[in-house]
Each structure stands twice: as C-alpha cells, then as structure tokens.
CSV table of C-alpha atoms and ligand atoms in Angstrom, one decimal:
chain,number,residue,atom,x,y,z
A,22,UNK,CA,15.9,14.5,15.7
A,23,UNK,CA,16.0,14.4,11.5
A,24,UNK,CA,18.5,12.1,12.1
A,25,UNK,CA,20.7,13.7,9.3
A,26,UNK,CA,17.7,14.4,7.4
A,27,UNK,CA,16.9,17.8,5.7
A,28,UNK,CA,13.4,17.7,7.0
A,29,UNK,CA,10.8,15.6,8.7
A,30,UNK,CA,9.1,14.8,5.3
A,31,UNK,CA,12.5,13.3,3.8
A,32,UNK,CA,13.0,11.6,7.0
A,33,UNK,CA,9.3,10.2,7.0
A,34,UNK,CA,9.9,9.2,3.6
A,35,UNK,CA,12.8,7.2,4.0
A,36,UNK,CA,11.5,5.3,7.1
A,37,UNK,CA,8.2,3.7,5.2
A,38,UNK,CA,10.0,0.5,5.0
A,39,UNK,CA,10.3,0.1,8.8
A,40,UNK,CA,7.2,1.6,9.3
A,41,UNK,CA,5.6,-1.2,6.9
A,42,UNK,CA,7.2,-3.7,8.6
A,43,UNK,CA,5.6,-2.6,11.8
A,44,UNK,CA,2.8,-2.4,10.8
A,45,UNK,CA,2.2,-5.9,9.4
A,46,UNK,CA,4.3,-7.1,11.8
A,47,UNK,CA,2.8,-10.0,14.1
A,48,UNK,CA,-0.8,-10.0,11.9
A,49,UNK,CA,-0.1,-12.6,9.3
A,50,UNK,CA,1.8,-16.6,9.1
A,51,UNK,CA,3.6,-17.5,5.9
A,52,UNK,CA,3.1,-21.1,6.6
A,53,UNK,CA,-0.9,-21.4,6.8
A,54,UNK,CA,-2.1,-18.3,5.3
A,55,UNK,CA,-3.9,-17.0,8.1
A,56,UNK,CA,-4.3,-13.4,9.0
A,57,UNK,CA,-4.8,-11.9,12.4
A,58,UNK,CA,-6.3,-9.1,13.9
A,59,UNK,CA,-6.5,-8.2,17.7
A,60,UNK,CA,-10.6,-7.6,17.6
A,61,UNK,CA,-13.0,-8.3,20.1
A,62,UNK,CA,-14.7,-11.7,20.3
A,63,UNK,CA,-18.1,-10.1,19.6
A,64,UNK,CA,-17.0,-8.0,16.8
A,65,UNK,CA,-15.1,-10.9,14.7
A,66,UNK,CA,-18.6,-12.8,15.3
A,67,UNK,CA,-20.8,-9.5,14.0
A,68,UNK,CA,-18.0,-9.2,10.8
A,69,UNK,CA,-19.5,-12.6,9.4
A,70,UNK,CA,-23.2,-11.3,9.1
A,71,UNK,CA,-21.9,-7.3,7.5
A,72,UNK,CA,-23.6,-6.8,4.1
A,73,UNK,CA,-21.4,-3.7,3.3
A,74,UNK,CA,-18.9,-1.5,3.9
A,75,UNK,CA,-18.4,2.3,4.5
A,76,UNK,CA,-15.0,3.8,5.0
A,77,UNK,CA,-14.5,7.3,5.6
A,78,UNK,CA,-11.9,10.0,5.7
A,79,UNK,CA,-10.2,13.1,5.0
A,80,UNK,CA,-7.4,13.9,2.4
A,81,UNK,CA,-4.6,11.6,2.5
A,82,UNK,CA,-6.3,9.2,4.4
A,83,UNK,CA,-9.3,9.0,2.2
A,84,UNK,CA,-6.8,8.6,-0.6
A,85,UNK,CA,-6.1,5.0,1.7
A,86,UNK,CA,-9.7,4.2,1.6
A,87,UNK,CA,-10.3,4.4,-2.4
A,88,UNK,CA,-7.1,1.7,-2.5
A,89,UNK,CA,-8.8,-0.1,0.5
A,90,UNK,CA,-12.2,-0.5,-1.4
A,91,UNK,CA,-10.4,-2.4,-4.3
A,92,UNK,CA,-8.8,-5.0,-1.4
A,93,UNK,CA,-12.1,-5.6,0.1
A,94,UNK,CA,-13.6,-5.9,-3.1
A,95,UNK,CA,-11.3,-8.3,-4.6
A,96,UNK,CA,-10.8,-10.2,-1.5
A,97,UNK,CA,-13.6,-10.5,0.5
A,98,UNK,CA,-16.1,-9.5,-2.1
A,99,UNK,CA,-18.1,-7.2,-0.2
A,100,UNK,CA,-19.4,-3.9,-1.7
A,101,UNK,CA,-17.7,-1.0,-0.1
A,102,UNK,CA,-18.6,3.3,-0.6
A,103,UNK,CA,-15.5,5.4,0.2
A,104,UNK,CA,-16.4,9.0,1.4
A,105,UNK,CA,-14.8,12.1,2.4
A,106,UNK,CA,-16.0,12.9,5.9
A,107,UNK,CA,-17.5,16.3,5.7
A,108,UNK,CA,-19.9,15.0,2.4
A,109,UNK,CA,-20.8,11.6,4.0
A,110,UNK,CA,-21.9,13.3,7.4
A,111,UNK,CA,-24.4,15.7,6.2
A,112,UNK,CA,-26.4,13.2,4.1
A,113,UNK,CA,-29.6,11.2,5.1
A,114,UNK,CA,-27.3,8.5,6.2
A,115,UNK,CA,-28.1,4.6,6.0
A,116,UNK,CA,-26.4,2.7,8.4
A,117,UNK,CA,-27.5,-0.2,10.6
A,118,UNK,CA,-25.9,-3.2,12.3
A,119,UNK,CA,-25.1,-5.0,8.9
A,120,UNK,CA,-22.7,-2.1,7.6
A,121,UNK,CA,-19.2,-2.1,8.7
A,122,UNK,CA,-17.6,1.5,9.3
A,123,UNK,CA,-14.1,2.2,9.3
A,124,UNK,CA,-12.6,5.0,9.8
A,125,UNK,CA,-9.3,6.4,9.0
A,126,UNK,CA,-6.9,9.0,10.3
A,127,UNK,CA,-3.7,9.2,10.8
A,128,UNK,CA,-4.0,12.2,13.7
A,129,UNK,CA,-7.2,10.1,15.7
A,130,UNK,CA,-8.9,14.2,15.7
A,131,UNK,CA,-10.3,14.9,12.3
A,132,UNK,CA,-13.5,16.3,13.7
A,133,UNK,CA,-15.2,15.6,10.5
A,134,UNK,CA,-14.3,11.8,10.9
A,135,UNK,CA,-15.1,11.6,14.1
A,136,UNK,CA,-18.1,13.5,13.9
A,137,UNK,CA,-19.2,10.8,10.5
A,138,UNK,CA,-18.3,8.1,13.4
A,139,UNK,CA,-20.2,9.3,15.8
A,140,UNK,CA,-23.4,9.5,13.9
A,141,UNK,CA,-23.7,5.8,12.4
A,142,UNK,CA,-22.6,3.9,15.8
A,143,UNK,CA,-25.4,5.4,17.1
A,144,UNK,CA,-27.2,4.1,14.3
A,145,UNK,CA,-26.2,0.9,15.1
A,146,UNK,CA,-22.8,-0.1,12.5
A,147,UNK,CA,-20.4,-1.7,13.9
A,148,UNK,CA,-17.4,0.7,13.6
A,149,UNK,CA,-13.1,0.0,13.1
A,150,UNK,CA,-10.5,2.6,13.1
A,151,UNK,CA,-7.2,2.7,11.3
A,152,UNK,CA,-5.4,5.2,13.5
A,153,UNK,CA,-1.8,6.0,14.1
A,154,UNK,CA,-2.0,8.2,17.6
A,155,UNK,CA,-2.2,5.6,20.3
A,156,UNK,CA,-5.5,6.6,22.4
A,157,UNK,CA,-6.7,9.3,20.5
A,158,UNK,CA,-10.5,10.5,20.2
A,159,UNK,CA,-11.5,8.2,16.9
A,160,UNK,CA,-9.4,5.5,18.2
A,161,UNK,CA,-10.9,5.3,21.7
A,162,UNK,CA,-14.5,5.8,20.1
A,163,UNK,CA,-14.2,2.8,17.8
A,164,UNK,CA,-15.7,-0.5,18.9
A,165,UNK,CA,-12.3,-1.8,17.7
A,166,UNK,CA,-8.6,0.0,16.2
A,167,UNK,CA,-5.9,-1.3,14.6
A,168,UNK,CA,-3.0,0.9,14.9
A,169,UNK,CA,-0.5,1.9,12.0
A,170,UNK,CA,2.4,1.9,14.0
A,171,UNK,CA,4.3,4.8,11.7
A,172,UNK,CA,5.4,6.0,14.8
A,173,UNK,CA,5.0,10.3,15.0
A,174,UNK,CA,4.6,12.2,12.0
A,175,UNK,CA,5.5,15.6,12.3
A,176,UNK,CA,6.1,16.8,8.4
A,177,UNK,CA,2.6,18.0,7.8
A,178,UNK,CA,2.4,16.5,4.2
A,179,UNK,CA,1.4,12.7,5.2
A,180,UNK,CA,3.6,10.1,3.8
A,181,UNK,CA,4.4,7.1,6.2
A,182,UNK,CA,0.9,7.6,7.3
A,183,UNK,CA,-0.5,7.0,3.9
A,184,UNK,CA,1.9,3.8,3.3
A,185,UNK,CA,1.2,2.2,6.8
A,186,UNK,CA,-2.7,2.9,6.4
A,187,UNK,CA,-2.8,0.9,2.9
A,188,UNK,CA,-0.8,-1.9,4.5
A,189,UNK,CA,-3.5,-2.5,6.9
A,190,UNK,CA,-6.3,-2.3,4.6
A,191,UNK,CA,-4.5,-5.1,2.5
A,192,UNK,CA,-4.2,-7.5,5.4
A,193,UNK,CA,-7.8,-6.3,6.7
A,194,UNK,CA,-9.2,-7.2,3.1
A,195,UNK,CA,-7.6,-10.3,3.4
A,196,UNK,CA,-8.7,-11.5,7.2
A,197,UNK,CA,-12.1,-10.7,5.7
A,198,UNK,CA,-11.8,-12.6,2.8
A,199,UNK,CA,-9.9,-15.7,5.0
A,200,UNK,CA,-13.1,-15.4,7.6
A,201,UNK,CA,-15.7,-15.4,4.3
A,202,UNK,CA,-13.8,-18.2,2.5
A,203,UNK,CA,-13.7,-15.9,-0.9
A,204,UNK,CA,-9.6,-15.8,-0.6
A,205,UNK,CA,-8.2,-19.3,-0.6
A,206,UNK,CA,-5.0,-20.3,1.6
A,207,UNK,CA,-3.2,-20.7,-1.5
A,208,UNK,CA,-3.8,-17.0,-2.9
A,209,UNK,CA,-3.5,-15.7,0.8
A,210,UNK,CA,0.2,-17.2,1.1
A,211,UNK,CA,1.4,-15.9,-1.9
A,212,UNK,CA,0.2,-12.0,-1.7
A,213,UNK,CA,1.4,-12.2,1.7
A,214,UNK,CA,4.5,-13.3,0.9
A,215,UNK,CA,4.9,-10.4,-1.7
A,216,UNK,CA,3.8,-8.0,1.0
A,217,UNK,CA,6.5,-9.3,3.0
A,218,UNK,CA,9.0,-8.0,-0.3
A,219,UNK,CA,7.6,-4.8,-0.1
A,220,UNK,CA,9.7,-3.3,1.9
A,221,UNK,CA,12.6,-4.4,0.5
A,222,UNK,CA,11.6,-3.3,-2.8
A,223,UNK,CA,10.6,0.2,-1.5
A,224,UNK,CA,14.1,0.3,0.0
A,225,UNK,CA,15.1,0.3,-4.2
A,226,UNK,CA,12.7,3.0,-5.0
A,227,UNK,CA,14.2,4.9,-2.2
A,228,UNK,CA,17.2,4.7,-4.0
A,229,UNK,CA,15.8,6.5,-7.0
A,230,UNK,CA,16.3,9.5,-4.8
A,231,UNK,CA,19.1,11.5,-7.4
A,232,UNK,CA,17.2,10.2,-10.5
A,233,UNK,CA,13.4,11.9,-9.2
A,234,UNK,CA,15.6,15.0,-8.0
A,235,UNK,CA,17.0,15.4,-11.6
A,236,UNK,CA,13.2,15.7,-12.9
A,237,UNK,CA,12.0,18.2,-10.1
A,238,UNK,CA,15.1,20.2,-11.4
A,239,UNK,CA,13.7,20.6,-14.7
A,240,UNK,CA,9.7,21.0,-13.5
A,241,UNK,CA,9.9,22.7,-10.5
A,242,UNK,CA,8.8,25.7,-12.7
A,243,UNK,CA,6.0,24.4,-14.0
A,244,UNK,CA,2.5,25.9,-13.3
A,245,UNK,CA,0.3,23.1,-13.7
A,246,UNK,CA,0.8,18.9,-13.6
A,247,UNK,CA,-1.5,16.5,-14.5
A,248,UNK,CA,-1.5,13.0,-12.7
A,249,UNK,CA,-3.1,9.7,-14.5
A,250,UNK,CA,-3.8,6.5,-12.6
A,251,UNK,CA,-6.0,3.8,-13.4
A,252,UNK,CA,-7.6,0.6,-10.6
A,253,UNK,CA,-5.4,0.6,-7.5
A,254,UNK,CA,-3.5,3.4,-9.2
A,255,UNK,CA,-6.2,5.9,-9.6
A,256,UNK,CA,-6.0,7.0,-5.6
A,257,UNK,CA,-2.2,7.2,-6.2
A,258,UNK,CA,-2.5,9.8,-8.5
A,259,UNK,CA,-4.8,11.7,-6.4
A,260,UNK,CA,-2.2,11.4,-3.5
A,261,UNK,CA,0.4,12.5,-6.1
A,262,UNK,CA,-1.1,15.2,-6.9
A,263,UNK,CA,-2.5,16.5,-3.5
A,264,UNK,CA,1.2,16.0,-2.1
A,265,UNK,CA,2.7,18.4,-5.3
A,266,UNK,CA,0.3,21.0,-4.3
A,267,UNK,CA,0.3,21.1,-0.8
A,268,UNK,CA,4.0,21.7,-0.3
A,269,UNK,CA,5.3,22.8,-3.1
A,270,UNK,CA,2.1,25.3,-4.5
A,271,UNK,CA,2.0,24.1,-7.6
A,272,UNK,CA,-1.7,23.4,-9.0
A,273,UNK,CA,-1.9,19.5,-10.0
A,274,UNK,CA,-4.8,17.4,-10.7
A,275,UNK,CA,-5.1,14.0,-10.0
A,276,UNK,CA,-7.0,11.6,-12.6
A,277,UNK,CA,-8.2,8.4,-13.2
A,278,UNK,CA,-6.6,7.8,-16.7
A,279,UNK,CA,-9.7,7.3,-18.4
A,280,UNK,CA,-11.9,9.9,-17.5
A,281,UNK,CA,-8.9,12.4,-19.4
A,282,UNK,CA,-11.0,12.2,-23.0
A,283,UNK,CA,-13.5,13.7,-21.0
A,284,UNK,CA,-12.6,16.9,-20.2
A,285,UNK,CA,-8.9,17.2,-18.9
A,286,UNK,CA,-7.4,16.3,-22.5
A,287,UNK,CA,-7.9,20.1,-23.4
A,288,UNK,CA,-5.6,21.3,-21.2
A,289,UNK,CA,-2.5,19.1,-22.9
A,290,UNK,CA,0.1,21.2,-24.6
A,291,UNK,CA,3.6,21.2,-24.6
A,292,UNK,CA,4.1,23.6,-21.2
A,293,UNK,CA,2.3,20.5,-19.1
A,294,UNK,CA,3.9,17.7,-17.7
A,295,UNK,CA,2.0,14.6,-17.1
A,296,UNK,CA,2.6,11.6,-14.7
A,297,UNK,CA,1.3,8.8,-16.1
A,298,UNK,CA,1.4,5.5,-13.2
A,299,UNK,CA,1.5,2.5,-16.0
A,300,UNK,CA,2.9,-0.3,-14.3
A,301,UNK,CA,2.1,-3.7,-15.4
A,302,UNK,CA,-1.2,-5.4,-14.4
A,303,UNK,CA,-4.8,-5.4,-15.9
A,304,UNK,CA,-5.0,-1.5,-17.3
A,305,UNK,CA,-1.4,-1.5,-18.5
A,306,UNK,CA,-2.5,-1.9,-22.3
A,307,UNK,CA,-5.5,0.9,-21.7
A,308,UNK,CA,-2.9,3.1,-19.8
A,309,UNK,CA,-0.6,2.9,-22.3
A,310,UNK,CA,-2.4,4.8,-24.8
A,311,UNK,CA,-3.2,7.0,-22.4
A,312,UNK,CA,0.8,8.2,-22.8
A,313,UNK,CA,-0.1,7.6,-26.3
A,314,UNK,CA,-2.6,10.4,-26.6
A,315,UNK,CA,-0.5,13.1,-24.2
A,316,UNK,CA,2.0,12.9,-26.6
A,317,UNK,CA,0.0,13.3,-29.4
A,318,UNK,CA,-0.8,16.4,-28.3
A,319,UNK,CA,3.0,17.4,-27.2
A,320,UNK,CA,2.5,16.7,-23.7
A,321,UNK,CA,5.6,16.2,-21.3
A,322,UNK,CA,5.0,12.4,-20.3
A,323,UNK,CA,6.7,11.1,-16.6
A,324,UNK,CA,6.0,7.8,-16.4
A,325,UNK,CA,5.8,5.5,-13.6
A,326,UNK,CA,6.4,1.9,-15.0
A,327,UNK,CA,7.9,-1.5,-14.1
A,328,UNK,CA,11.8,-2.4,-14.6
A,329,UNK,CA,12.6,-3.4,-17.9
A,330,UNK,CA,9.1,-2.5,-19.6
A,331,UNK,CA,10.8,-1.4,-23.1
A,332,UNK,CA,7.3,-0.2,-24.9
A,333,UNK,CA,6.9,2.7,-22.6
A,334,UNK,CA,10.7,3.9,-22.2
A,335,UNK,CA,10.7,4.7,-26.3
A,336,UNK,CA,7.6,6.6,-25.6
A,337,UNK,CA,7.4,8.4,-22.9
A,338,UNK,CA,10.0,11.9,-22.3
A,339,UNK,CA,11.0,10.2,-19.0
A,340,UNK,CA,10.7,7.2,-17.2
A,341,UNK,CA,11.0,6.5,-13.3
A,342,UNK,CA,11.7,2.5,-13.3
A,343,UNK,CA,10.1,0.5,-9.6
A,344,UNK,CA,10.3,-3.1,-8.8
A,345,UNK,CA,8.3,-5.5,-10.6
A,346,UNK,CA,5.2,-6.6,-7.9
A,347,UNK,CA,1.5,-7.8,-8.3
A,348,UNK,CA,-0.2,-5.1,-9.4
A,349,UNK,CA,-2.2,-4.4,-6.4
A,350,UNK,CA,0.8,-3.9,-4.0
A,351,UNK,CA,2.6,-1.7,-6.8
A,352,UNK,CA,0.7,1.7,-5.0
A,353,UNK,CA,3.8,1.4,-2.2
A,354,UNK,CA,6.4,1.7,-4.9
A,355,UNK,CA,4.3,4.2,-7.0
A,356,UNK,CA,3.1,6.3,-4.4
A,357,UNK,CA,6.9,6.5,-2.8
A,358,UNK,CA,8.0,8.3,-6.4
A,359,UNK,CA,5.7,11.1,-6.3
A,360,UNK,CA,6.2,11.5,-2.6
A,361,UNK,CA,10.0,12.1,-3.4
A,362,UNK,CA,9.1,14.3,-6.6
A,363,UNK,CA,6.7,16.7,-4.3
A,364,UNK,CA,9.7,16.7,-1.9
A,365,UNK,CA,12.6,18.1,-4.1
A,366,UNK,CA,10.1,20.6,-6.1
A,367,UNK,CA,9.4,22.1,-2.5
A,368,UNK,CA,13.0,22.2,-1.6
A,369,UNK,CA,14.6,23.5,-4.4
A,370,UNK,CA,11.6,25.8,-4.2
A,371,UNK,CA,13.1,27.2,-1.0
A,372,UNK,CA,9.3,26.1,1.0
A,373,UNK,CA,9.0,25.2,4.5
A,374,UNK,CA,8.6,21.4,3.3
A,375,UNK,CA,7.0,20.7,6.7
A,376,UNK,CA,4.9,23.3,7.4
A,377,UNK,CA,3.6,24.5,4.1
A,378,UNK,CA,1.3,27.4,4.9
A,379,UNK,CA,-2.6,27.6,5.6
A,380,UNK,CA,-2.1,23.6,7.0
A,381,UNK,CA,-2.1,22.3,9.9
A,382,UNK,CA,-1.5,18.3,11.2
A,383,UNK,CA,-4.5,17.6,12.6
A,384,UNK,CA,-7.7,19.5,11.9
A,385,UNK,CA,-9.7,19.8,14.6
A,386,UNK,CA,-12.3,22.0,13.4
A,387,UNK,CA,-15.2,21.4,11.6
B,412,F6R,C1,-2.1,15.5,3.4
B,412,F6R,C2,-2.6,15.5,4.8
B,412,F6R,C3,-4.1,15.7,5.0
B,412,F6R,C4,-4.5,14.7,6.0
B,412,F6R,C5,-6.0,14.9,6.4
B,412,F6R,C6,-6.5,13.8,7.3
B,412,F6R,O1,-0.8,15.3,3.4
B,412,F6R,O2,-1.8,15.4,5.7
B,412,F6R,O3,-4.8,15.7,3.9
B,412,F6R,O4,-4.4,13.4,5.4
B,412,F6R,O5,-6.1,16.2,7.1
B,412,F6R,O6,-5.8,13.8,8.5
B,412,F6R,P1,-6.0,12.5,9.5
B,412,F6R,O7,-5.5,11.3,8.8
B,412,F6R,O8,-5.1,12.9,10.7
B,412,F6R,O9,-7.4,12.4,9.8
C-alpha cells in the first residue's frame, strides 16, 4: 500500500507531480488561453459582480490561501482577506452577496471551516470549496467545489494536499482574471504553459532527495529553526516550518523575511539554522541581504535558491538548488524541499512520521 515507500508522507511526497497533473488536468487550453471551471451557470454569472474575496482555513490549508490571495490579486485584481477559521468565525462578520467565500480543506470536516461557511451563506456570499474528499460536509455545503484530486491522504502532515490546493488557486486566479479581462490571452498562455512544466520540474526537486537527507543529518539535533520567505514565498515558509514541528518536534518559526529586524533577529546565533527561500523574482535582491544579516551574526544559512544563482552559493553555509520558474509557481519546487527536510529529520529521529502525536487528519471538533 506504500508502494515501496517508508511511509505515507514519503509516498505522498513523491506522488505531487501526478497529483498536479490531476488536478489541472482538463481546466485549461494551451492554444487559446482559456481556463475552465465546472461551476454552475448562476454562480459564473454572480462571480462578475463580487467586489471581494474571503478565503478561509485551517493550518496547511490556510498556508494555500495566503499563496492564493497573491494569484487573485495579481490576476484578477480583486482584494482578498485570508483567515484562519476559528478567528474569522467569531468576529462581527461582513459578508453579503458581493463577497466571494472560499473555503479550503483538504479533509471536507474542519468544523471550524465549515462552521465560518456556514455563517456567511446565510449572510448571503456566494461560497466555493477547494476540497479533496469527494462528497464531504464543506464540499456538499458549498454552492459550488472544485476538487483537488490528490487522491487519499493518509500521512497526517499534509503534503500533496497543500501542492494540489495551490494549483487550483492559480488556475482559479486566472479564470477570474480571463472572466474580468485584467489577464490578457497572451500572459494566460504563457503561465499556463509553465504550470504545465511544473510537474516535470518537481520530478527534479524530488531528485534532491540524498542531497536534503545529508542536511537533516547534520540538523536533526537542532532545537530551534528559523524559516524566511518573502511575496509568494512568505506562506512557504510558514508551511516549512509548521511541517518541521509537527512531525519531527522540533520548534520552528516561519517568517516573512522582512519582518526578522523586527524582533526575530535576536534570536540568531551560531546554534540556529535558518532557511532562507531566495529564489529569483521581485524580493530576490531584498532577500538576499536578508542571508546577508544571518550571517552577520553567525547564523547557519540553508538556502533555497534557483540553479546556477552564483551570489548566494558563496554566501550561504548550504544551498538546495530547484528549477528555474516564474517566480509565482516557484512555491511547488520550494515548498517540496522543506517537505523532504521535515521528512528525514522525523525519520532519522525514529518518529511515527505519519502519526506524529496529539494530531489527528481531520479535526472535527471545535
Ligand atoms: C498540517 C495539517 C493540518 C491541516 C488542518 C486543516 O500538515 O495537516 O494543519 O492542514 O488541520 O485540515 P483540512 O485541510 O482537512 O481542513
């Protein structure tokens, strides 16, 4: 049933370039552009006239809805508020028939995310799901779903989940932006053919398998890792840091890159290993001093950055080299290396990998 592999996780790992492919599979033509979403005829109507966004969800899957609020943004330029369920749901809520809802969860049962649901269709919002368990309770509560098609997840710590939930978001972001005219055939062709390379590329990263191992050898020990991420890359250093903890126990704090001269800075020394995600794109300069100012201060720097960039490899202690993409699809390749990292650091720590303790798949209470 691991199909050779140690564990569900490694297994759930490795399969993230089928799962991608099924995802997006059967949404999207090369040739004109267009993107396509099975959604009702009312709904695709009421999406024209939505004024703004909320998504919502828990953990990894809100980790999916801060990299979703930069597609919609960018593509369809409509404002968007990401929350974690069990804060959005006990506020004075504002929802009416011009804000979109969507919802995400891998398991379809997060109370808290159904519960959030629940309150603003009654309020009126039009609400979409991004599930991956066919016909469960957000799913079937949703005026429309689009499934992830990850097929089952059984390693608690999300992984293929997370990867298939982003894909959607990207080609949601971009029907929007198609339907609203603020993406142009032109720029829709081209970042859908490079999300047709991703999973090729991932397939490359997966291959980095011995090389991440090496580093977990030498860390595993560690009692404390700091993760840095700026943009798209700021939720991918939250995931990387939420998976570290949650299987193998170490503490880890996720970042966005900037906000570390404000507080986190102090805790630098030369005991603390530091992922810095510096891929090239629009915050590759700013992050770059970022890795700068760690080692200033005798941090360990792991850093995350695109084959061939030269700069960083003098700098940095280590270096984990992924494909060179737009910056804004690098989060599959990025997000894959510190899902492999949190992987050997449990295993070598001799954890249950999928069934870290206190956690459970789907969380049902409130
Ligand atoms: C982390 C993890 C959890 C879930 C969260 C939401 O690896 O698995 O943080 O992401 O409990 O679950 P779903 O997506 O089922 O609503």
């Amino acid at each position: 049933e691991k199909a050779g592999y140690r564990h569900f996780m490694q297994k759930e790992i490795n399969e993230q370039p089928r799962a991608l492919i099924d995802t997006i599979r059967g949404k999207y033509s090369l040739e004109s552009g267009d993107v396509f979403f099975d959604l009702s005829k009312d709904l695709k109507e009421s999406l024209k006239d939505i004024t703004r966004i909320v998504i919502v969800a828990c953990g990894t899957s809100w980790h999916a809805g801060l990299v979703g609020k930069f597609y919609i943004e960018k593509f369809a330029r409509i404002p968007v508020e990401v929350d974690i369920a069990s804060e959005y749901r006990y506020r004075d809520l504002i929802a009416d028939e011009k804000l979109l809802f969507i919802a995400i969860s891998q398991s379809g049962e997060t109370a808290d995310t159904l519960s959030a649901m629940r309150m603003v269709k009654k309020m009126g919002a039009k609400v979409i799901s991004i599930c991956n368990v066919v016909g469960s309770s957000i799913a079937r509560e949703s005026h429309s779903v689009i499934y992830t098609h990850a097929g089952p997840e059984i390693g608690v710590a999300s992984t293929k989940a997370f990867t298939t939930q982003v894909a959607s978001l990207f080609l949601f972001a971009m029907y929007l932006g198609r339907q609203r005219e603020t993406m142009s055939a032109g720029e829709s062709r081209e970042f859908l053919k490079e999300l047709v390379g991703i999973p090729d590329k991932l397939e490359h990263v997966l291959r980095l398998d011995g090389e991440i191992e090496d580093l977990a050898k030498k860390y595993k020990d560690a009692s404390d890792f700091l993760y840095l991420g700026r943009n798209v890359n700021y939720p991918i250093a939250l995931e990387g840091a939420l998976k570290l903890k949650e299987i193998s126990y170490i503490h880890a704090e996720g970042y966005p890159a900037g906000e570390m001269k404000h507080g986190p800075i102090a805790l630098i020394d030369s005991e603390l290993p530091v992922f810095v995600i510096a891929v090239k794109g629009s915050v590759y300069d700013k992050t770059a001093s970022n890795v700068e100012e760690v080692k200033a201060r005798d941090g360990i720097v792991i850093a995350i950055v695109t084959e061939g960039d030269t700069e960083l490899a003098g700098k940095a202690d280590h270096i984990i080299e992924v494909p060179d993409v737009p910056e804004e699809l690098s989060v599959f390749l990025t997000v894959t290396a510190t899902q492999i990292f949190a992987y050997h650091c449990a295993n070598l720590l001799g954890l249950d990998v999928d069934q870290p303790r206190n956690l459970a798949k789907s969380v049902t209470v409130e």
